[in-house]
Coordinates of C-alpha atoms in Angstrom, one line a residue:
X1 CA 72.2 153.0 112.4
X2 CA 72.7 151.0 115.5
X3 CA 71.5 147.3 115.5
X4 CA 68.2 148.2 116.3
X5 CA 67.6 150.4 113.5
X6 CA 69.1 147.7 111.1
X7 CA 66.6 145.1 112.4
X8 CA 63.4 147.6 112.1
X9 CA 64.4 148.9 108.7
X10 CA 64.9 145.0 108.0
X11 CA 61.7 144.4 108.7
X12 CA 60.5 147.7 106.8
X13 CA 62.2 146.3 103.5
X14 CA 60.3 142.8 103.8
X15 CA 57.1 144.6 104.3
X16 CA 57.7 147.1 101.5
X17 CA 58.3 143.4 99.4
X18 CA 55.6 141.4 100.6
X19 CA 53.5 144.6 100.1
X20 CA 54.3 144.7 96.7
X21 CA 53.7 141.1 95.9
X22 CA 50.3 141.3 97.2
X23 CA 49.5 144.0 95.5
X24 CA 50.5 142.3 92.5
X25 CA 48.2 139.1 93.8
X26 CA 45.4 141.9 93.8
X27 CA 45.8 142.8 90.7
X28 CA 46.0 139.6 89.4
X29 CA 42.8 138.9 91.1
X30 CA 41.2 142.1 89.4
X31 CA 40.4 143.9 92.7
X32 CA 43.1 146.6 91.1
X33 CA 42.5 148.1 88.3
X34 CA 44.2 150.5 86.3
X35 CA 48.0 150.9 86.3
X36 CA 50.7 149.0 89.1
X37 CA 54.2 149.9 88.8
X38 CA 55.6 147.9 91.7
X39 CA 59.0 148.5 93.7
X40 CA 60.7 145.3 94.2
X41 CA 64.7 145.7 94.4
X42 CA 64.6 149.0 95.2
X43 CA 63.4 148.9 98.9
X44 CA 66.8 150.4 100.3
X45 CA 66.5 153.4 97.8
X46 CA 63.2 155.1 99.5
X47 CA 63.8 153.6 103.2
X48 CA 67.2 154.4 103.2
X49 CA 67.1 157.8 102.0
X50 CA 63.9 158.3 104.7
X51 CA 65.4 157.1 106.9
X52 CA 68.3 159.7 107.1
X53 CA 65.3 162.0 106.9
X54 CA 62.4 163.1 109.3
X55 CA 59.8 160.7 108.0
X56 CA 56.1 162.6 108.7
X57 CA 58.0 166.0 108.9
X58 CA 59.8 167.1 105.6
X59 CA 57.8 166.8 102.7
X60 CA 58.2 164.0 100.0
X61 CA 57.0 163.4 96.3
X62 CA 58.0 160.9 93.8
X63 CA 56.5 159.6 90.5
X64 CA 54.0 156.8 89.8
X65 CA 56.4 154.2 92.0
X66 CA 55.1 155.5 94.6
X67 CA 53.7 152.4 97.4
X68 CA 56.8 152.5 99.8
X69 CA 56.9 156.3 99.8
X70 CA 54.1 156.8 101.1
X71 CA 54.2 154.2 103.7
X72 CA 57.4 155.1 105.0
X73 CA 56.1 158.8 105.5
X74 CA 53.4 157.7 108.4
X75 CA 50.5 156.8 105.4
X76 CA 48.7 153.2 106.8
X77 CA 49.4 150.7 104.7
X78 CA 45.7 149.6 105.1
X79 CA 44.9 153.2 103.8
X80 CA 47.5 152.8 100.8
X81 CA 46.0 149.4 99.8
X82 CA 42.3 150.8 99.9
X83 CA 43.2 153.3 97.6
X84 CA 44.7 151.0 95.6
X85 CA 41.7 148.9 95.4
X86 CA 40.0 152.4 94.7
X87 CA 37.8 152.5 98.2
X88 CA 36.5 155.8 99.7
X89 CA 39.2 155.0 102.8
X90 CA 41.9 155.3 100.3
X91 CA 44.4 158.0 101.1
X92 CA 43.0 159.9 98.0
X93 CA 39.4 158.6 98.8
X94 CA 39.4 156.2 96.1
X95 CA 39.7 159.1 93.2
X96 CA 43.8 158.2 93.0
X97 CA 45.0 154.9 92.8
X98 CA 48.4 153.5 92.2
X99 CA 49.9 156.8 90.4
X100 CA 48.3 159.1 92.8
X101 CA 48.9 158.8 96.4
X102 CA 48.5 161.7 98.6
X103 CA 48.5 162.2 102.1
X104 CA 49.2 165.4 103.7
X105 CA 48.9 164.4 107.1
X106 CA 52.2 162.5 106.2
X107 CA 53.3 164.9 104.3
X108 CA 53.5 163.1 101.5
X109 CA 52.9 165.2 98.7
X110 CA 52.0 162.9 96.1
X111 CA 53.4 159.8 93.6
X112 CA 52.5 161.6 90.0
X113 CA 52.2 159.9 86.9
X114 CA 53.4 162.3 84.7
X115 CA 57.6 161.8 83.9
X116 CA 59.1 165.0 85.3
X117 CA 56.0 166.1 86.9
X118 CA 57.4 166.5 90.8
X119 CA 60.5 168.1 90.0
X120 CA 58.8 172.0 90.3
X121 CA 56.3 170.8 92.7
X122 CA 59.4 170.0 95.2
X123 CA 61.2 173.1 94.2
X124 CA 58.1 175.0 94.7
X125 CA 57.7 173.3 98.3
X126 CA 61.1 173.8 99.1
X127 CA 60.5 177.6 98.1
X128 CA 57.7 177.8 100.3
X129 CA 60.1 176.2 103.6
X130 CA 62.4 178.7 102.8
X131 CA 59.8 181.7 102.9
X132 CA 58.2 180.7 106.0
X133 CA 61.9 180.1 107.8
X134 CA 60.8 176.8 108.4
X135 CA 63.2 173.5 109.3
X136 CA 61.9 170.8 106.7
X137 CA 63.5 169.9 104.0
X138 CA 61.7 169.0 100.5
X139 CA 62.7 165.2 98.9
X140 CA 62.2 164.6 95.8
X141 CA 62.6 160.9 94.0
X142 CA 62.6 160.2 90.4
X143 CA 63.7 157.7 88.1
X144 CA 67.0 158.0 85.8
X145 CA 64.2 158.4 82.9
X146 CA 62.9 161.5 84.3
X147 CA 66.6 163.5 83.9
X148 CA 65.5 163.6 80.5
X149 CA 62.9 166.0 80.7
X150 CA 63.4 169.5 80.5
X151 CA 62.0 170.4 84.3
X152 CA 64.8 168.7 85.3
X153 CA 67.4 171.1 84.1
X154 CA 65.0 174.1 84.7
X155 CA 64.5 173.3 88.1
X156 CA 68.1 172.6 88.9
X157 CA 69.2 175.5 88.2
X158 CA 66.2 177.9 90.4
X159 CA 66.9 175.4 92.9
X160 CA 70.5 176.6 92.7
X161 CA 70.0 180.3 92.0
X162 CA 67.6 180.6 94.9
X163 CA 69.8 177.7 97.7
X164 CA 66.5 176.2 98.1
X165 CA 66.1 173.1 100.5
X166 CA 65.3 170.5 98.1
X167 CA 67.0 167.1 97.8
X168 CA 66.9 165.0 94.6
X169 CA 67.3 161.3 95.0
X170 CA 67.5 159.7 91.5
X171 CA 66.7 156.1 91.4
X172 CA 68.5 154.5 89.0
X173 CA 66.9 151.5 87.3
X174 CA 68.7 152.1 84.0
X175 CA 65.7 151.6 82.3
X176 CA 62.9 153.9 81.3
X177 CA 60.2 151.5 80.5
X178 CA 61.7 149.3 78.2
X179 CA 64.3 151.8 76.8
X180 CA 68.1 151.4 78.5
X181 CA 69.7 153.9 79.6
X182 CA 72.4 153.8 77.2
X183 CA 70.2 154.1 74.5
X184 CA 68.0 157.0 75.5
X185 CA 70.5 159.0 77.9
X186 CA 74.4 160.9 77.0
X187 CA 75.4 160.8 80.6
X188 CA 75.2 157.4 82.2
X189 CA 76.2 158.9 85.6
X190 CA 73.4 160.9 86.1
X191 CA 75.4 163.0 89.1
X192 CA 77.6 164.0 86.8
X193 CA 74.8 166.1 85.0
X194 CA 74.2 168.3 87.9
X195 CA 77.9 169.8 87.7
X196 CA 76.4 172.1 85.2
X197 CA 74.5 173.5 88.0
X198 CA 76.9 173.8 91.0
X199 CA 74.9 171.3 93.0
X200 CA 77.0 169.4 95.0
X201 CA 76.0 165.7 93.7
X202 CA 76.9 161.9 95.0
X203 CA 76.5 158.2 93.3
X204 CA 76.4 155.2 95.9
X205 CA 75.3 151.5 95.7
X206 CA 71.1 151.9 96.5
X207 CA 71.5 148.0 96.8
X208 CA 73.2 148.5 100.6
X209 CA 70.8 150.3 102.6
X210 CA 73.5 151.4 105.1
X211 CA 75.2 152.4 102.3
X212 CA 72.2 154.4 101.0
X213 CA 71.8 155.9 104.7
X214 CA 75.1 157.4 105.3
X215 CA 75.4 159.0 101.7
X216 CA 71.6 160.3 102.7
X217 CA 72.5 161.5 106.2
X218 CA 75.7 163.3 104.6
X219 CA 73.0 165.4 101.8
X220 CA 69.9 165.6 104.3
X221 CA 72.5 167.5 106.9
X222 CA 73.5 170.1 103.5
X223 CA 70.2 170.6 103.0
X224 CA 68.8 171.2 106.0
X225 CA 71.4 173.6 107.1
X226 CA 70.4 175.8 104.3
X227 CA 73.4 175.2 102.4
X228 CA 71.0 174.6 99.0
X229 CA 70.2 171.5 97.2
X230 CA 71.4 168.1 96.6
X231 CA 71.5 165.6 94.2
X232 CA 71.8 162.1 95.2
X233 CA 72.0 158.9 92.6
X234 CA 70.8 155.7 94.2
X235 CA 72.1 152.9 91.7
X236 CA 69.2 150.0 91.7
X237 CA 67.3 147.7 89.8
X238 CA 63.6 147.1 89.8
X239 CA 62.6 142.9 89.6
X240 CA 59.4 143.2 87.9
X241 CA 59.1 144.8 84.4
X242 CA 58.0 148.6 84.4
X243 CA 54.2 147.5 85.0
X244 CA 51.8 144.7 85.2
X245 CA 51.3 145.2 81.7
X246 CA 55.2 145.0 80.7
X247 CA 55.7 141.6 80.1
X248 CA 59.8 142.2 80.7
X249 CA 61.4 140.4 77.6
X250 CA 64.2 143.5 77.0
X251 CA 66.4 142.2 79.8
X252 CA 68.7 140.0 79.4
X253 CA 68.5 137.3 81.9
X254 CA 72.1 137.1 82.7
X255 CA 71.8 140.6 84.1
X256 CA 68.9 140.2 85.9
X257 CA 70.4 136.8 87.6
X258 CA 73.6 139.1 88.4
X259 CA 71.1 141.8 90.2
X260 CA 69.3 138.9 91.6
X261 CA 72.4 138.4 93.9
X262 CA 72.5 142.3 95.3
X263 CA 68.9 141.3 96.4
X264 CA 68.8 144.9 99.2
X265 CA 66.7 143.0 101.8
X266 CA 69.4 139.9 101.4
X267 CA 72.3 141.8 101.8
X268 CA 71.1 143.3 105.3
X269 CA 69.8 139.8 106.3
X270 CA 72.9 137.9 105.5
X271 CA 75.2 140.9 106.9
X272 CA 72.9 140.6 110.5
X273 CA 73.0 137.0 110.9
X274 CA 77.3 136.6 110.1
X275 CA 77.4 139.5 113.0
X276 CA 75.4 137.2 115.2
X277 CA 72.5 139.8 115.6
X278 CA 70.0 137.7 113.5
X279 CA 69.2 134.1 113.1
X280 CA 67.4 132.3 109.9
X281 CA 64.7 131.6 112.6
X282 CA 64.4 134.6 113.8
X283 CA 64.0 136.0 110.3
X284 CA 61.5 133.6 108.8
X285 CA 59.3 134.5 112.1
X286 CA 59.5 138.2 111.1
X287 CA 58.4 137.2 107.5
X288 CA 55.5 135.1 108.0
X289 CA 54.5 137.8 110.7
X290 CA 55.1 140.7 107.9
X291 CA 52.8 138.2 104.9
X292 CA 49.7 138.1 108.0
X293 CA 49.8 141.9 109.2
X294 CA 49.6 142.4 105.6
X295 CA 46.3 139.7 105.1
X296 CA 44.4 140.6 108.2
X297 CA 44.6 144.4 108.4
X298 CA 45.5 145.9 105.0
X299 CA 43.6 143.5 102.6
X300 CA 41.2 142.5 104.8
X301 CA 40.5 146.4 105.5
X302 CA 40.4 147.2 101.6
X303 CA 38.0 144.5 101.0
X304 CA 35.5 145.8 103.4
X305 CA 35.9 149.5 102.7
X306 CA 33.7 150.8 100.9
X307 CA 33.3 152.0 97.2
X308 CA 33.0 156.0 97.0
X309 CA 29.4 156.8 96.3
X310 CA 28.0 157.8 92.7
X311 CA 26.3 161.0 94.3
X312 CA 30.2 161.8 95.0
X313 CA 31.1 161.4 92.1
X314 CA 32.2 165.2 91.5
X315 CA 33.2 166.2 94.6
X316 CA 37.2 166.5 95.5
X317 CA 36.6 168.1 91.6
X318 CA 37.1 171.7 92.1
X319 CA 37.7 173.4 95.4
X320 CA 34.3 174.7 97.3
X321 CA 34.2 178.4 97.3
X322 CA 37.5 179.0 95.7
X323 CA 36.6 181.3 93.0
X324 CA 40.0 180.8 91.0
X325 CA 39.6 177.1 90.7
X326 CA 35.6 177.1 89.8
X327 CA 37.0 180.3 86.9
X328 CA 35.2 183.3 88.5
X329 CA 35.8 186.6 90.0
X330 CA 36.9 187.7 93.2

């Protein structure tokens, strides 16, 4: 990334944050209901990664922490908070919320709240690129917890057997709700568990976003010239507790002060202004600009969208005329 590209995907980092703390205001204010899981300290993971990528292009999914994703893919954040506050403009018309983002006009395929869920649905994308000869790749993110479920391993190894353009980013958190890795998971080095499967596999700090981008470009570029999957391991931490309602007393705060100090969207600040390309002013400018893009056109948007109508209430239920979907014949 040139310094250009370090200042915009700055400024994408402390939107993604401010974007998550109002959400969180939102919440608190009940105009969310429902669950919020809420992205905080991992900003370099899913910009980083998209960035390397063709945002809008290839397809993405991820699981229920799924906010920045979707932005980063082309979805409005005005049309991401409305679903959130469950409005007919929402991305998924107000039927989604939090867990269930989707935009296909972004290509982003979904955030889904079941653990596991998207690993076959980006295989089966991926499967579908490689039928139609087409150039996108399929991404799929998913949390360390995730690995533990058995579509990981069974879509490893089709993703293998058939060289199919998938990349897997896992996002490392250690934690699977309140559960630590090292109680729940063998492997600690998740990468490692893709040997099995003759994936080629990285690990790299997803605290550094330039680190996250070059160790992205490298598996994008393998994917995307048909030489078959990836698996890339992002090692984060997330600074709110799994949820709103996880009140976040299984930490120890002596590790959470030490992650406090790889804060993502402080390390490329600080590393900007030392190479003279940033100043603190320039910066706080950029942040009180982010915290009022984000008050007059995505809240203020969501407020005054409407709520879906109760004679809609079925519809987006079953697809119209599709006989397998309303369960009769041809």
């Amino acid at each position: 990334m040139n310094v250009a590209d370090k200042k915009r995907v700055l400024r994408e980092m402390v939107f993604a944050r401010r974007f998550e703390e109002r959400c969180q205001q939102a919440y608190m204010e009940r105009k969310i209901g429902g669950f919020l899981h809420l992205y905080p300290g991992q900003e370099a993971c899913a910009l980083g990664v998209m960035e390397a990528a063709r945002p809008g292009w290839d397809y993405v999914i991820t699981g229920y922490r799924d906010h920045v994703h979707a932005i980063k893919c082309g979805t409005e954040p005005r049309a991401v908070m409305a679903e959130l506050f469950g409005k007919e403009t929402g991305c998924s018309k107000g039927r989604g919320g939090s867990m269930h983002l989707f935009d296909t006009n972004s290509r982003f395929m979904g955030g889904y709240s079941l653990v596991g869920g998207p690993f076959p649905l980006a295989a089966g994308i991926a499967k579908a690129i490689k039928m139609q000869g087409g150039d996108e790749i399929s991404i799929c993110f998913l949390g360390d917890a995730a690995n533990n479920q058995g579509t990981f391993h069974e879509t490893l190894n089709m993703a293998k057997v058939w060289e199919l353009p998938v990349l897997f980013v896992c996002e490392n958190n250690m934690y699977g709700i309140g559960t630590s890795i090292h109680r729940s998971t063998a492997v600690f080095d998740q990468y490692k568990r893709v040997a099995a499967y003759n994936i080629p596999a990285n690990q790299v700090d997803g605290q550094d976003i330039e680190v996250v981008h070059e160790a992205a470009t490298t598996a994008v570029d393998h994917v995307r010239s048909g030489k078959g999957p990836y698996f890339l391991e992002l090692m984060t931490y997330r600074y709110r507790g799994h949820s709103m309602s996880d009140s976040n007393a299984y930490r120890e705060k002596e590790e959470e002060r030490e992650w406090a100090k790889r804060d993502p969207i402080n390390i490329l600040r600080d590393r900007l202004i030392a190479a003279g390309e940033l100043t603190e002013v320039d910066y706080k400018a950029m942040d009180k600009q982010v915290i009022d893009e984000i008050e007059t056109d995505a809240i203020a948007f969501a407020d005054e969208s409407p709520e879906p109508s109760l004679e809609d209430l079925e519809k987006y239920v079953l697809a119209e005329n599709d006989p397998y979907v309303r369960g009769g014949s041809i």
